[in-house]
Short mmCIF file of C-alpha atoms in Angstrom, two decimals:
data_model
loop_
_atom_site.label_atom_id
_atom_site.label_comp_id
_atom_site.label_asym_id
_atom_site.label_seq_id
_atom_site.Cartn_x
_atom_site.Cartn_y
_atom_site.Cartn_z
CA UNK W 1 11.28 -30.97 -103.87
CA UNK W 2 10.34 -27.48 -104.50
CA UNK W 3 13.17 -26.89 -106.80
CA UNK W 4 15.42 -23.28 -105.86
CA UNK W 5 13.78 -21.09 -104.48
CA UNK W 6 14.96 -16.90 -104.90
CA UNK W 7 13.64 -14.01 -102.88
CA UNK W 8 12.17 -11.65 -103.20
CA UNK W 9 10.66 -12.15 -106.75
CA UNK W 10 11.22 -8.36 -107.73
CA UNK W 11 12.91 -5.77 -106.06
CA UNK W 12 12.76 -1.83 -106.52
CA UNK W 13 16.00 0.52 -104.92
CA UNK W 14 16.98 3.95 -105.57
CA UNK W 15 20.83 4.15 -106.13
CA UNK W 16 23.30 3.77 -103.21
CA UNK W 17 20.82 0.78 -101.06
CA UNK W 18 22.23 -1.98 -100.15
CA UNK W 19 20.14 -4.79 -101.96
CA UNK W 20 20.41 -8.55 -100.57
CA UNK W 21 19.22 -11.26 -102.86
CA UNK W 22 18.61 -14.35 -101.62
CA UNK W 23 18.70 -18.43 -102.55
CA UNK W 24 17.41 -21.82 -101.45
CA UNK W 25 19.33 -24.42 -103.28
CA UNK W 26 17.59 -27.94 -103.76
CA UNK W 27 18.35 -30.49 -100.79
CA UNK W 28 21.30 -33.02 -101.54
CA UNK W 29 22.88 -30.29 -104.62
CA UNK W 30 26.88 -29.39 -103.61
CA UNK W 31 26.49 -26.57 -106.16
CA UNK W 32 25.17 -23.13 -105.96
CA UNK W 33 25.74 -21.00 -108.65
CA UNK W 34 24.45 -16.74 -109.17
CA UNK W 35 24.19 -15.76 -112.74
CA UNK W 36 23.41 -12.20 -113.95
CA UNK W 37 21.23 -11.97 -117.35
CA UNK W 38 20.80 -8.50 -119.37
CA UNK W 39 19.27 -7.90 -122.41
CA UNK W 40 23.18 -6.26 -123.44
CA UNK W 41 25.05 -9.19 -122.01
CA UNK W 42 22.80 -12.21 -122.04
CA UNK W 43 23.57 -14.82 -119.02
CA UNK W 44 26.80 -14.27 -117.04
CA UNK W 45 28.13 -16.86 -114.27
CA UNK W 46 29.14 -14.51 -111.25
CA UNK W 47 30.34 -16.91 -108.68
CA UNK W 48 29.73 -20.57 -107.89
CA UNK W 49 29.98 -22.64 -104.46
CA UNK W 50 31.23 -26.38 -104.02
CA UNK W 51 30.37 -27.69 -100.53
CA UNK W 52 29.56 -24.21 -99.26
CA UNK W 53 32.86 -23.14 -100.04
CA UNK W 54 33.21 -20.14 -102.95
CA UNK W 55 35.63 -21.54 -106.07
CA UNK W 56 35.20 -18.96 -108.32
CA UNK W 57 34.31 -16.11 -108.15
CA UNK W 58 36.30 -14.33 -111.55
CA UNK W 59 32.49 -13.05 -112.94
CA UNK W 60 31.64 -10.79 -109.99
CA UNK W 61 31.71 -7.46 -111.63
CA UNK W 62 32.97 -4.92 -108.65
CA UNK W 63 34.06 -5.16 -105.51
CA UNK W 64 30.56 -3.22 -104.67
CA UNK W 65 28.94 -7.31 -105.05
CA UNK W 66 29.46 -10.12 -102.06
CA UNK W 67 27.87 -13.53 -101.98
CA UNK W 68 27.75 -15.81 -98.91
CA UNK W 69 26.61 -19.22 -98.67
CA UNK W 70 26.79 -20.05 -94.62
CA UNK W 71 25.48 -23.46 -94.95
CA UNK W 72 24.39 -25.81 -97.48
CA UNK W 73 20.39 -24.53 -97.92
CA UNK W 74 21.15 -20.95 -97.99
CA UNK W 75 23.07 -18.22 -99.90
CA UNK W 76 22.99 -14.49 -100.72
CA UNK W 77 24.63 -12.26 -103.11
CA UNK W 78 24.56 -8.35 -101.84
CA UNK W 79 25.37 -5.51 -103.55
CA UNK W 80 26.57 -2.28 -102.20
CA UNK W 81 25.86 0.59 -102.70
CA UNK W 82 23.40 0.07 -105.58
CA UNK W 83 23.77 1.34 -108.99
CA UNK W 84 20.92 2.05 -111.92
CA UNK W 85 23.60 -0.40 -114.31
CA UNK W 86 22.85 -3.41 -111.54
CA UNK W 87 19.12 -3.42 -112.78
CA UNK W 88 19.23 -7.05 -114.35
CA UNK W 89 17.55 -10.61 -113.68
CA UNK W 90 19.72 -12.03 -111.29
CA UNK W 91 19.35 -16.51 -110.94
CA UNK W 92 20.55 -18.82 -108.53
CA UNK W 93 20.65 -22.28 -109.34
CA UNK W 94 22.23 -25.88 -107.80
CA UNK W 95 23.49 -28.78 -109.12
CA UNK W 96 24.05 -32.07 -107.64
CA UNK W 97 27.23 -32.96 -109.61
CA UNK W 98 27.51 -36.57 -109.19
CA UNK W 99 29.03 -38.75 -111.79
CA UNK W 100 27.64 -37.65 -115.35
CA UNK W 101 25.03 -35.63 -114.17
CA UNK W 102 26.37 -32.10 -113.86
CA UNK W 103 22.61 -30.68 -114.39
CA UNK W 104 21.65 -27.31 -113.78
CA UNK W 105 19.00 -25.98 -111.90
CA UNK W 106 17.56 -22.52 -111.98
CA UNK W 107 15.57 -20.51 -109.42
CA UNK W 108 12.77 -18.39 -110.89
CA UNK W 109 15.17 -15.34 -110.56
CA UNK W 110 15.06 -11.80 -108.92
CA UNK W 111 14.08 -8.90 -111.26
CA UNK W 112 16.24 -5.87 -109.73
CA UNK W 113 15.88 -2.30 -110.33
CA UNK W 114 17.58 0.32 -109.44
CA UNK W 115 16.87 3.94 -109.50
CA UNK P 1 37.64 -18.18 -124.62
CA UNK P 2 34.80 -20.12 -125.31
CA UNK P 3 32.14 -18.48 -127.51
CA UNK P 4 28.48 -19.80 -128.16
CA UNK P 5 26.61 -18.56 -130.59
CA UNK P 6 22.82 -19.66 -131.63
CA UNK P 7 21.34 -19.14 -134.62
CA UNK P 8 18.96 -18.10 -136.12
CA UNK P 9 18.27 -15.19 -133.55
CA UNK P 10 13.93 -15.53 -133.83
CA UNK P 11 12.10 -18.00 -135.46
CA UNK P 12 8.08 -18.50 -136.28
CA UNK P 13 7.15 -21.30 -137.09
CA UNK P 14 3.14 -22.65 -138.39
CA UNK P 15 2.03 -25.26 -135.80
CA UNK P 16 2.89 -28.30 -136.44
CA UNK P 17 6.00 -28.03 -138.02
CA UNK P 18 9.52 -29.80 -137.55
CA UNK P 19 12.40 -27.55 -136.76
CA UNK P 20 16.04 -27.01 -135.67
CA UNK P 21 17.58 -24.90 -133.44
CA UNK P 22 21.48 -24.57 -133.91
CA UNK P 23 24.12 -23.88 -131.38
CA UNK P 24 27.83 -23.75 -132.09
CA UNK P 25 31.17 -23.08 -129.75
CA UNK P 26 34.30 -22.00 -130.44
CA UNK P 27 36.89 -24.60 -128.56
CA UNK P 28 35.58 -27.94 -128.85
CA UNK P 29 36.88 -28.83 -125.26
CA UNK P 30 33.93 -29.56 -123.59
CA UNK P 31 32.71 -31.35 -120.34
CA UNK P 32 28.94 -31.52 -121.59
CA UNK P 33 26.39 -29.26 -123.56
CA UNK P 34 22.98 -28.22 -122.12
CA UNK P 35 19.89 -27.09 -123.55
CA UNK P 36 17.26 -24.70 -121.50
CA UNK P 37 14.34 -23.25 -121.86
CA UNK P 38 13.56 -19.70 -121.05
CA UNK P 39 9.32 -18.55 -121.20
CA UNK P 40 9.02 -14.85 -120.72
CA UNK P 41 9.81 -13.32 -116.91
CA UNK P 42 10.38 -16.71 -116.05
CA UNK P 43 13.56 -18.95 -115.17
CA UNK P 44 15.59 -21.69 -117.33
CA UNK P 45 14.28 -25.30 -117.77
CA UNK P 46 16.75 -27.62 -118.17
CA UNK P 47 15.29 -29.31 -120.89
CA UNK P 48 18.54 -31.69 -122.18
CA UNK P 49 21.97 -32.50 -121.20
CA UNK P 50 24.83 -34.12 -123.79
CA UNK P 51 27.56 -35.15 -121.97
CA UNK P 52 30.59 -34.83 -124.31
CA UNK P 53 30.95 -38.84 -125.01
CA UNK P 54 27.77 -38.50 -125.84
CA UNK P 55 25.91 -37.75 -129.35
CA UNK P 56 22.75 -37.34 -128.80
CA UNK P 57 19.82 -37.41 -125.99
CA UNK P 58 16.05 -37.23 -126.67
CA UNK P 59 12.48 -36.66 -124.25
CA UNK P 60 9.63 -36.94 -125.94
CA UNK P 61 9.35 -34.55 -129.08
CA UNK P 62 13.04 -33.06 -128.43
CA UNK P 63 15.82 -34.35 -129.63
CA UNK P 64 19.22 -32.89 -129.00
CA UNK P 65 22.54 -34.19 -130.88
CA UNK P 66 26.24 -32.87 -130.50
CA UNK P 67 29.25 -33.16 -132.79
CA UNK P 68 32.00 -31.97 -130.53
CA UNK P 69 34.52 -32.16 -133.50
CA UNK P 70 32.79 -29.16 -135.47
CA UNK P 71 31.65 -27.48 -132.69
CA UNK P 72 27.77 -27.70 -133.22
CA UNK P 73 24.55 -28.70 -131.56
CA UNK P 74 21.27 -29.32 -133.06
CA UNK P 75 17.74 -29.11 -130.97
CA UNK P 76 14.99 -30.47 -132.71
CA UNK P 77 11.61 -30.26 -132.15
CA UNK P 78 9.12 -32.46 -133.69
CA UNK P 79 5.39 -31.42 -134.25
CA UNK P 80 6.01 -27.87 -132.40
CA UNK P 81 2.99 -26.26 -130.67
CA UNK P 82 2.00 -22.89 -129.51
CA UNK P 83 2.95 -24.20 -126.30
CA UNK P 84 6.59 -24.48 -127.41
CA UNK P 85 6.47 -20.76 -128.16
CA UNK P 86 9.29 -19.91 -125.72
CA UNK P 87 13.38 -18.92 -125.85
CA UNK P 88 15.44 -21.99 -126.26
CA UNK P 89 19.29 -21.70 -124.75
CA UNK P 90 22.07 -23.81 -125.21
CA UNK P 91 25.41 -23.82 -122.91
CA UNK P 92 28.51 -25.30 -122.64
CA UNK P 93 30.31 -26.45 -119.60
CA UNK P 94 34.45 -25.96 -120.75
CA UNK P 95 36.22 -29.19 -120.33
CA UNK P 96 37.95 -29.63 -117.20
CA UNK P 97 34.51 -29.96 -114.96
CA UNK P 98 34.91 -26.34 -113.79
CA UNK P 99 30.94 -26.45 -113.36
CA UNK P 100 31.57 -23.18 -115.71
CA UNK P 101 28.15 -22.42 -118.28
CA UNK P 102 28.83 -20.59 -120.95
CA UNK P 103 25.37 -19.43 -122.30
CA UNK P 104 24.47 -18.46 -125.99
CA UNK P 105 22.60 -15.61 -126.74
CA UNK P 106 19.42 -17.70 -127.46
CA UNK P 107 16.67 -18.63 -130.48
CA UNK P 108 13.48 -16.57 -129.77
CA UNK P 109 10.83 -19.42 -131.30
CA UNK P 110 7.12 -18.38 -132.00
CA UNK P 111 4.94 -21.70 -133.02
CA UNK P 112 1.74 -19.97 -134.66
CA UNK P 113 -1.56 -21.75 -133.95
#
């Protein structure tokens, strides 16, 4: 397996664009999960999928970020309009969650700047 | 709320040497405990996971032990490299299997050749 797989790799947007980041969980995982790391706050969980379905999603910051996850190898967190405080390393990962294996996996990440 | 905290912040380290990295949590509640590893403008490697009946895991030089009761976990690394040179991360999942990481802020390691 390829592991996750995030694109683009970096991304550069002047304030106000919509941005769309986007994630390939690993085949078979029922768990996607987007975390946010800054240098101020470290890693943050955002919002994390079960089966497609969003269970929580208490970490998105504003109501200015969305994240979608329309079938079981796709998913995208959006955010818009853009602000210069969204520039952060933004990772998906998946997790297969079967009986005492609750791994994580992370995606390389998407470095996002904003203008 | 859950709080992790790892310490020490940055550590350098001859090559060669033993060491420990520490990680401790605030509410001893947990599901399981994971340790990553982060190189520079890169992702997370899982590198060990500790479920919370467990107290201890190990692959190859790394060795990872928990002690739920006081909060702590221990990564050590045995005959550390340059190659090692990397930020080490632990998280805990909060009991209740809400899938839920709750990252620390991260050792900064530096194994000098």
């Amino acid at each position: 397996d390829a592991g996750v797989i995030q694109s683009p790799r970096h991304e550069v947007t002047e304030m106000g664009q919509e941005v769309t980041l986007r994630c390939k969980p690993i085949s078979g995982h029922d768990y996607l999960f987007w975390y946010r790391q800054t240098m101020m706050r470290g890693l943050e969980l955002l919002i994390y999928f079960n089966n497609n379905v969003p269970i929580d999603d208490s970490g998105m910051p504003e109501d200015r970020f969305s994240a979608k996850m329309p079938n079981a190898s796709f998913s995208t967190l959006k955010i818009q309009p853009s602000e210069p405080r969204d520039s952060a390393v933004y990772f998906c990962a998946s997790s297969p969650w079967t009986s005492g294996n609750n791994e994580q996996f992370f995606g390389p990440g998407t470095r996002l700047t904003v203008l | 709320k859950q709080e992790v905290t790892q310490i020490p912040a940055a550590l350098s380290v001859p090559e060669g040497e033993n060491l420990v990295l520490n990680c401790s949590f605030t509410d001893s509640a947990i599901y399981n405990l994971q340790w990553f590893r982060q190189d520079p403008g890169k992702g997370l490697t899982s590198l060990l996971l500790i479920q919370s009946s467990q107290r201890e895991q190990t692959s190859g030089r790394l060795n990872a032990s928990l002690d739920k009761s006081s909060g702590r976990s221990t990564l050590y690394i045995a005959a550390s490299q340059p190659g090692d040179s990397a930020t080490y991360l632990c998280a805990v999942e909060d009991g209740g299997a809400t899938n839920k990481l709750i990252f620390g802020t991260g050792t900064l390691l530096a194994v000098q050749p």
